[in-house]
Short mmCIF file of C-alpha atoms and ligand atoms in Angstrom, two decimals:
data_model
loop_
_atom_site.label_atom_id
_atom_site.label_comp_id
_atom_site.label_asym_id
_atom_site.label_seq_id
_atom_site.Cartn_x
_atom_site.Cartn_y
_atom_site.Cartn_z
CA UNK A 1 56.22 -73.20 40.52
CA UNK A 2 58.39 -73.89 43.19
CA UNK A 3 61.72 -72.04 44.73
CA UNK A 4 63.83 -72.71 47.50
CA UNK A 5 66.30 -70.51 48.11
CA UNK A 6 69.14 -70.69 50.45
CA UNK A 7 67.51 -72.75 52.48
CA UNK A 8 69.17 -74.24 56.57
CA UNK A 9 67.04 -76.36 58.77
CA UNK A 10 68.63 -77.27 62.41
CA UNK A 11 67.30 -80.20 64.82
CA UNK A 12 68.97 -78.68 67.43
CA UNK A 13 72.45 -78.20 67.22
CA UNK A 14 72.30 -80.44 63.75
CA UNK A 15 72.95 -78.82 60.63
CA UNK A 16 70.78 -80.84 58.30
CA UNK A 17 70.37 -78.58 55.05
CA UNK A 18 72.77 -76.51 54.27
CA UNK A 19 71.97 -73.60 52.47
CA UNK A 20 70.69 -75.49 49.40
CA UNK A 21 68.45 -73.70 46.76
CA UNK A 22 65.93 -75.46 43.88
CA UNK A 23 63.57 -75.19 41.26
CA UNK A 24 60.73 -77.02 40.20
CA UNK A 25 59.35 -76.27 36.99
CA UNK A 26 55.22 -76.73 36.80
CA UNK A 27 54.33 -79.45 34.47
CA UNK A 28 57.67 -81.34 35.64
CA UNK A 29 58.49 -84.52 37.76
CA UNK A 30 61.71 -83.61 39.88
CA UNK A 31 63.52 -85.89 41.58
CA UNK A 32 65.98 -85.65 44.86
CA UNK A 33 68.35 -88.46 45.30
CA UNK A 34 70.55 -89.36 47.14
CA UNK A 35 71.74 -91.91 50.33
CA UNK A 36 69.86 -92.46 53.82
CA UNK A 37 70.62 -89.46 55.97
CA UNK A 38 71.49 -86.66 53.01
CA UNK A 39 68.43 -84.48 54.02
CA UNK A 40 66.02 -85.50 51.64
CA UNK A 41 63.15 -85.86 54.09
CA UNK A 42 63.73 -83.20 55.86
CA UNK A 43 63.71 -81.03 52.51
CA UNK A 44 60.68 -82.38 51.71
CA UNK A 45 58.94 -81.95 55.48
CA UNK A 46 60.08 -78.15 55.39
CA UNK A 47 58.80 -77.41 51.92
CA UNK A 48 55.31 -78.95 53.23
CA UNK A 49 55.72 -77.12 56.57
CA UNK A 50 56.41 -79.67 59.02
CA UNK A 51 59.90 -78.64 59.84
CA UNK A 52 60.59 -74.80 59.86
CA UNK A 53 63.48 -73.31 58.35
CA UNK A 54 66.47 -71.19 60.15
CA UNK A 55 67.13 -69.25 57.01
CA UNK A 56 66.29 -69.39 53.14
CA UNK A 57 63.34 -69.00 51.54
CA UNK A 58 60.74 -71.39 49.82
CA UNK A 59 57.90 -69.37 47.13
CA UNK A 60 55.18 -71.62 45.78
CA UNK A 61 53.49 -70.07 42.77
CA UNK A 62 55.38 -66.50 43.71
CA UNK A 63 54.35 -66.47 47.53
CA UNK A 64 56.20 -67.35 50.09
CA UNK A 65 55.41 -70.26 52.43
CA UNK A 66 57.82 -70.64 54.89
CA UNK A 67 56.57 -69.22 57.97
CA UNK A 68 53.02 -70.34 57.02
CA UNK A 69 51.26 -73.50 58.99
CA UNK A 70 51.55 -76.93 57.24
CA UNK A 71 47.39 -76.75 56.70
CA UNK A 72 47.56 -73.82 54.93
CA UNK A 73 50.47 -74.76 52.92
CA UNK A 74 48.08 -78.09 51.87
CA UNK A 75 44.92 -75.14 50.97
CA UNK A 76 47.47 -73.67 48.63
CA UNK A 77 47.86 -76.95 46.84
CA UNK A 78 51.39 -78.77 48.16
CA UNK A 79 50.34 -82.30 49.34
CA UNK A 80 52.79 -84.51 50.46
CA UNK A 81 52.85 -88.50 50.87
CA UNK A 82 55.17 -89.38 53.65
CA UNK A 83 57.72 -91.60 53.84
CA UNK A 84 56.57 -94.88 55.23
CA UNK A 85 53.21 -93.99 54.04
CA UNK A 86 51.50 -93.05 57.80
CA UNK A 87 47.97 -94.01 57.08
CA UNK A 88 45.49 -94.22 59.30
CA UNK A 89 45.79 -98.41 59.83
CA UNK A 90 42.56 -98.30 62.45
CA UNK A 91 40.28 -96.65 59.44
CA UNK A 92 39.02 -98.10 56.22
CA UNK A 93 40.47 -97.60 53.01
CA UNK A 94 37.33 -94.46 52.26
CA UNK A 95 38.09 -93.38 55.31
CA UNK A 96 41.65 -92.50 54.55
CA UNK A 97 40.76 -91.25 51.18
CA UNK A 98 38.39 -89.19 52.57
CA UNK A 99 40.08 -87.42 55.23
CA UNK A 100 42.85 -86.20 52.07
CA UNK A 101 40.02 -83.83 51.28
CA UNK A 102 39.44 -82.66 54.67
CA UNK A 103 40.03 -78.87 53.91
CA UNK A 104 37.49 -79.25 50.80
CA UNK A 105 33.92 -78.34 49.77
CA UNK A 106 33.02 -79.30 46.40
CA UNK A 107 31.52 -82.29 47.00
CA UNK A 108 31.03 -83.11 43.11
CA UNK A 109 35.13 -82.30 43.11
CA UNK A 110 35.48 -84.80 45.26
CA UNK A 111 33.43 -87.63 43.89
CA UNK A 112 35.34 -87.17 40.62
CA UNK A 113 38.67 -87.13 42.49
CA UNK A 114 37.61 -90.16 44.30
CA UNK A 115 36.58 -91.67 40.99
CA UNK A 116 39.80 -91.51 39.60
CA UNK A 117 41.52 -92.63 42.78
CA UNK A 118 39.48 -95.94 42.05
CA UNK A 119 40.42 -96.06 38.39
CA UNK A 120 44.27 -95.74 38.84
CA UNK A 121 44.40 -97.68 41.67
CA UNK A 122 41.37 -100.21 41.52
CA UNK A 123 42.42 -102.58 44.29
CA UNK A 124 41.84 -99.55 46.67
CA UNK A 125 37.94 -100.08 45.71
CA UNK A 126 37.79 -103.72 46.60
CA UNK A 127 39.27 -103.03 49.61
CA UNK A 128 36.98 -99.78 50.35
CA UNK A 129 35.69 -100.94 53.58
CA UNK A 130 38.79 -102.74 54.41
CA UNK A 131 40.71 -101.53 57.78
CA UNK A 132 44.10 -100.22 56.01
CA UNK A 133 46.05 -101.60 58.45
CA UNK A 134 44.95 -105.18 57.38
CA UNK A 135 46.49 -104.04 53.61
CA UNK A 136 49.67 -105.39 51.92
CA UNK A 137 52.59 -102.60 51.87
CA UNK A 138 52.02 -102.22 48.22
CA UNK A 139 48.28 -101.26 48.82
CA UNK A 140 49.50 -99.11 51.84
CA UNK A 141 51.57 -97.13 49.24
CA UNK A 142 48.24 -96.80 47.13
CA UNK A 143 46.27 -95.49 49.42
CA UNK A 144 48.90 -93.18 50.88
CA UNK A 145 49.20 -91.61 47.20
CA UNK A 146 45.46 -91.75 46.79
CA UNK A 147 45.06 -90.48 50.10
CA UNK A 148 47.01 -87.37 49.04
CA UNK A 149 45.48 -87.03 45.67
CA UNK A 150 42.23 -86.33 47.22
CA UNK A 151 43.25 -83.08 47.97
CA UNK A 152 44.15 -82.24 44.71
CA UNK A 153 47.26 -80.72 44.68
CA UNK A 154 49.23 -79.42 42.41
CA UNK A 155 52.28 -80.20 43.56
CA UNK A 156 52.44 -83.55 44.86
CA UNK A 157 55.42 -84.22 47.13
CA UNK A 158 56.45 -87.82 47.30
CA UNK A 159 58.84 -89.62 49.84
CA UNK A 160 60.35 -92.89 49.01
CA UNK A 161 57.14 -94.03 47.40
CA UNK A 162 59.13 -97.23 46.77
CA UNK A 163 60.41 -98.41 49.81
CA UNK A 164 60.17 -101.83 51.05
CA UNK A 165 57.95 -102.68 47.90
CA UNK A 166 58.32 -105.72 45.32
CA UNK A 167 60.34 -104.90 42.07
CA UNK A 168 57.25 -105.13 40.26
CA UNK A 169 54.64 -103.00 42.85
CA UNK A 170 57.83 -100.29 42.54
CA UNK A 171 57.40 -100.48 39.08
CA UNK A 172 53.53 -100.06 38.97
CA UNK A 173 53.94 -97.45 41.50
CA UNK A 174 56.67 -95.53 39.08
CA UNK A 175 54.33 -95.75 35.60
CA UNK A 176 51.62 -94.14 38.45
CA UNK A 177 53.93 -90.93 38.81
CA UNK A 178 54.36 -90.70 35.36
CA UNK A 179 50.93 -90.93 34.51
CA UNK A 180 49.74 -88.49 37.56
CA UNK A 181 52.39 -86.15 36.05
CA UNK A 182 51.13 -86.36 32.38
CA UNK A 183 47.43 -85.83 33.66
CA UNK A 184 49.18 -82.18 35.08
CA UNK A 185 50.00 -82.81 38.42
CA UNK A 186 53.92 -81.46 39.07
CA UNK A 187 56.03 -83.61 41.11
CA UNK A 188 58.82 -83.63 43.52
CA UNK A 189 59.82 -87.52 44.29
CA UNK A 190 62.73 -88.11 46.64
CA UNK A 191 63.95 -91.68 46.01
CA UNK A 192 66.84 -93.60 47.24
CA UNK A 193 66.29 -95.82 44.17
CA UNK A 194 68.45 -93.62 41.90
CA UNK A 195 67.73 -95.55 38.71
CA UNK A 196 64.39 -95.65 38.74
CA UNK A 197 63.64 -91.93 39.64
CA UNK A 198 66.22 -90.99 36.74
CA UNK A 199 64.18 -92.88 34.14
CA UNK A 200 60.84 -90.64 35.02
CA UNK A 201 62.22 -87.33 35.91
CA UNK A 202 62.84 -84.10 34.46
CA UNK A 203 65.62 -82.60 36.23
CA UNK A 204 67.44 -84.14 39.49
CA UNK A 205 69.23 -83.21 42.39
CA UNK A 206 72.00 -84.73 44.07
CA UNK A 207 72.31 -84.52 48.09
CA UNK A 208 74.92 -85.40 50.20
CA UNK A 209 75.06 -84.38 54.00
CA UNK A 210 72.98 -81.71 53.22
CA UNK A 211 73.87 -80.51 50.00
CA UNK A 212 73.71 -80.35 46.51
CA UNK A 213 76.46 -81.64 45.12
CA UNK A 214 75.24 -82.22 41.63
CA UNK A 215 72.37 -81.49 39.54
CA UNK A 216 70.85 -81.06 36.19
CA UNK A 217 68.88 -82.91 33.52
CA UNK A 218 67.80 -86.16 34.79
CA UNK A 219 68.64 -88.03 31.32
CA UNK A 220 71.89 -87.08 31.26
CA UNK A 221 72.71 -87.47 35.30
CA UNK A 222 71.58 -90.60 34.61
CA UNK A 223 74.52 -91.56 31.81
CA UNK A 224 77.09 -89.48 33.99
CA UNK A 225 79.74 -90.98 35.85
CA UNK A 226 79.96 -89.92 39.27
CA UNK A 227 76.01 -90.69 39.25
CA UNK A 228 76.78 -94.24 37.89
CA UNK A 229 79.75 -94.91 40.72
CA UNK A 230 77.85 -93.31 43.40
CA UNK A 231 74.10 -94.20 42.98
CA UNK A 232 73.68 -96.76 40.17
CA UNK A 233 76.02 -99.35 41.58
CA UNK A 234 78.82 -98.43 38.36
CA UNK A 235 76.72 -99.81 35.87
P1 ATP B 301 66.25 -91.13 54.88
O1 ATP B 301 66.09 -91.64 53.51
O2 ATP B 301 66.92 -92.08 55.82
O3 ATP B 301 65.01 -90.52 55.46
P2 ATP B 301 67.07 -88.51 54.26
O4 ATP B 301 67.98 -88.20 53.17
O5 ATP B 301 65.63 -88.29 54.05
O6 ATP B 301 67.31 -89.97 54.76
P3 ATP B 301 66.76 -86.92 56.63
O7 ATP B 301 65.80 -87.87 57.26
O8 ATP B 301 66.22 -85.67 56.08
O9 ATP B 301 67.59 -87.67 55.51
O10 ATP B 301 67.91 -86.59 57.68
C1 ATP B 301 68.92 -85.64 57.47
C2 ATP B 301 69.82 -85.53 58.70
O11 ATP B 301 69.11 -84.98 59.79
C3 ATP B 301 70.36 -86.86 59.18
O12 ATP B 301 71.68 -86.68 59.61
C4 ATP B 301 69.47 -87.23 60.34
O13 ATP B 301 70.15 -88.01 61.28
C5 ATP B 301 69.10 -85.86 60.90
N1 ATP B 301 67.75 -85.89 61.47
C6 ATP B 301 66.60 -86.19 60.82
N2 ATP B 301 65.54 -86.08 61.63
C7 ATP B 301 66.02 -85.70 62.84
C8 ATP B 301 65.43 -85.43 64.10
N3 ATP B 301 64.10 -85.47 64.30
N4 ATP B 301 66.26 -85.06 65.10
C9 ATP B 301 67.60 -84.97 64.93
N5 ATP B 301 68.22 -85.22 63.77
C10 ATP B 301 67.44 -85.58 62.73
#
């Protein structure tokens, strides 16, 4: 569904990615790990159009998206949640949602979507007319993944969805992914929390200072043992 090829981004005279190339299968959650500063973000803000690339390509569903504006990159499906969440904190929680279907028509679409925004995440709808910069970070992440369900992606890019969050919120937020993935929706999840990604993902990458240094099937990264020194704190 997804291919990046060869792919450098610069901020400036910064080399940040360095000529890495990945796959993401549809129908799988793929995760890219690794510590603060490897690239991940950037990886992620390129794919969605934020950042443009020097070289190296990036196809979505066969076309290729890397010259192409970051709102037409979201029409084609590709939503991502940013890291930190960035949602709007002087609008209410339906305010939010609703602006994450901005670029759609089906109204009917979007009171379904917005349905099941409310089901998965039912403290978003008690807090509907709530200003979301009054909500906990937990809730913050909620909306920010609700926000960018609303547009209905199919591939839903994620970015340190549990930063800063309570072992059991990251936890809540994790069987979330796994569900969202099982109901269809392909995922790429960058995490810095190594162990948890691991346990829901497919395949993984490993970045360091702009690389990939390892990668595979995320079961058995997991169990190897330059994962386990590295990112698992040798357990
Ligand atoms: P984090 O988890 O801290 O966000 P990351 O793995 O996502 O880390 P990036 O944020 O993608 O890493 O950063 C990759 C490299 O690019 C780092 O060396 C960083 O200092 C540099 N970098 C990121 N953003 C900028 C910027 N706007 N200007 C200059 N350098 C940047």
């Amino acid at each position: 569904m997804l291919k990046v090829n060869d792919l450098n981004v610069y901020y400036g005279g910064i080399h940040a990615i360095k000529g890495i190339s990945l796959e993401v299968e549809e129908g799988q959650i793929v995760t890219l790990i690794g510590a603060n500063g490897a690239g991940k973000t950037t990886i992620l803000r390129t794919i969605s159009g934020l950042n443009k690339a020097k070289s190296g390509t990036i196809a979505f569903k066969n076309t290729e998206i890397q010259s192409m504006a970051a709102q037409n990159i979201m029409a084609m499906g590709i939503s991502q949640v940013p890291e930190g969440r960035r949602i709007f904190s002087a609008m209410t929680v339906l305010e939010n949602l609703q602006l994450g279907a901005y670029l759609r028509k089906d109204k009917a679409g979007i009171k379904k979507d917005m349905e099941r925004v409310f089901d998965k995440f039912p403290r978003l709808l008690e807090r509907i007319k709530q200003q979301a910069g009054t909500l906990s970070g937990g809730e913050q992440q909620m909306l920010a993944m609700g926000r960018a369900l609303m547009a209905r992606p199919k591939l839903l890019l994620l970015d340190e969805p549990s930063m800063g969050l309570a072992p059991l919120l990251v936890q809540a937020i994790f069987s979330t992914i796994k569900e969202l993935n099982q109901e269809g929706t392909t995922i790429l999840l960058v995490e810095q929390n190594a162990h948890m990604a691991l346990s829901i993902a497919h395949q993984a990458y490993v970045l360091e200072t702009g690389r990939i240094v390892l990668s595979g099937d995320a079961k058995e990264l997991a169990c190897s043992p330059e994962i386990s020194e590295a990112y698992l704190g040798g357990s």
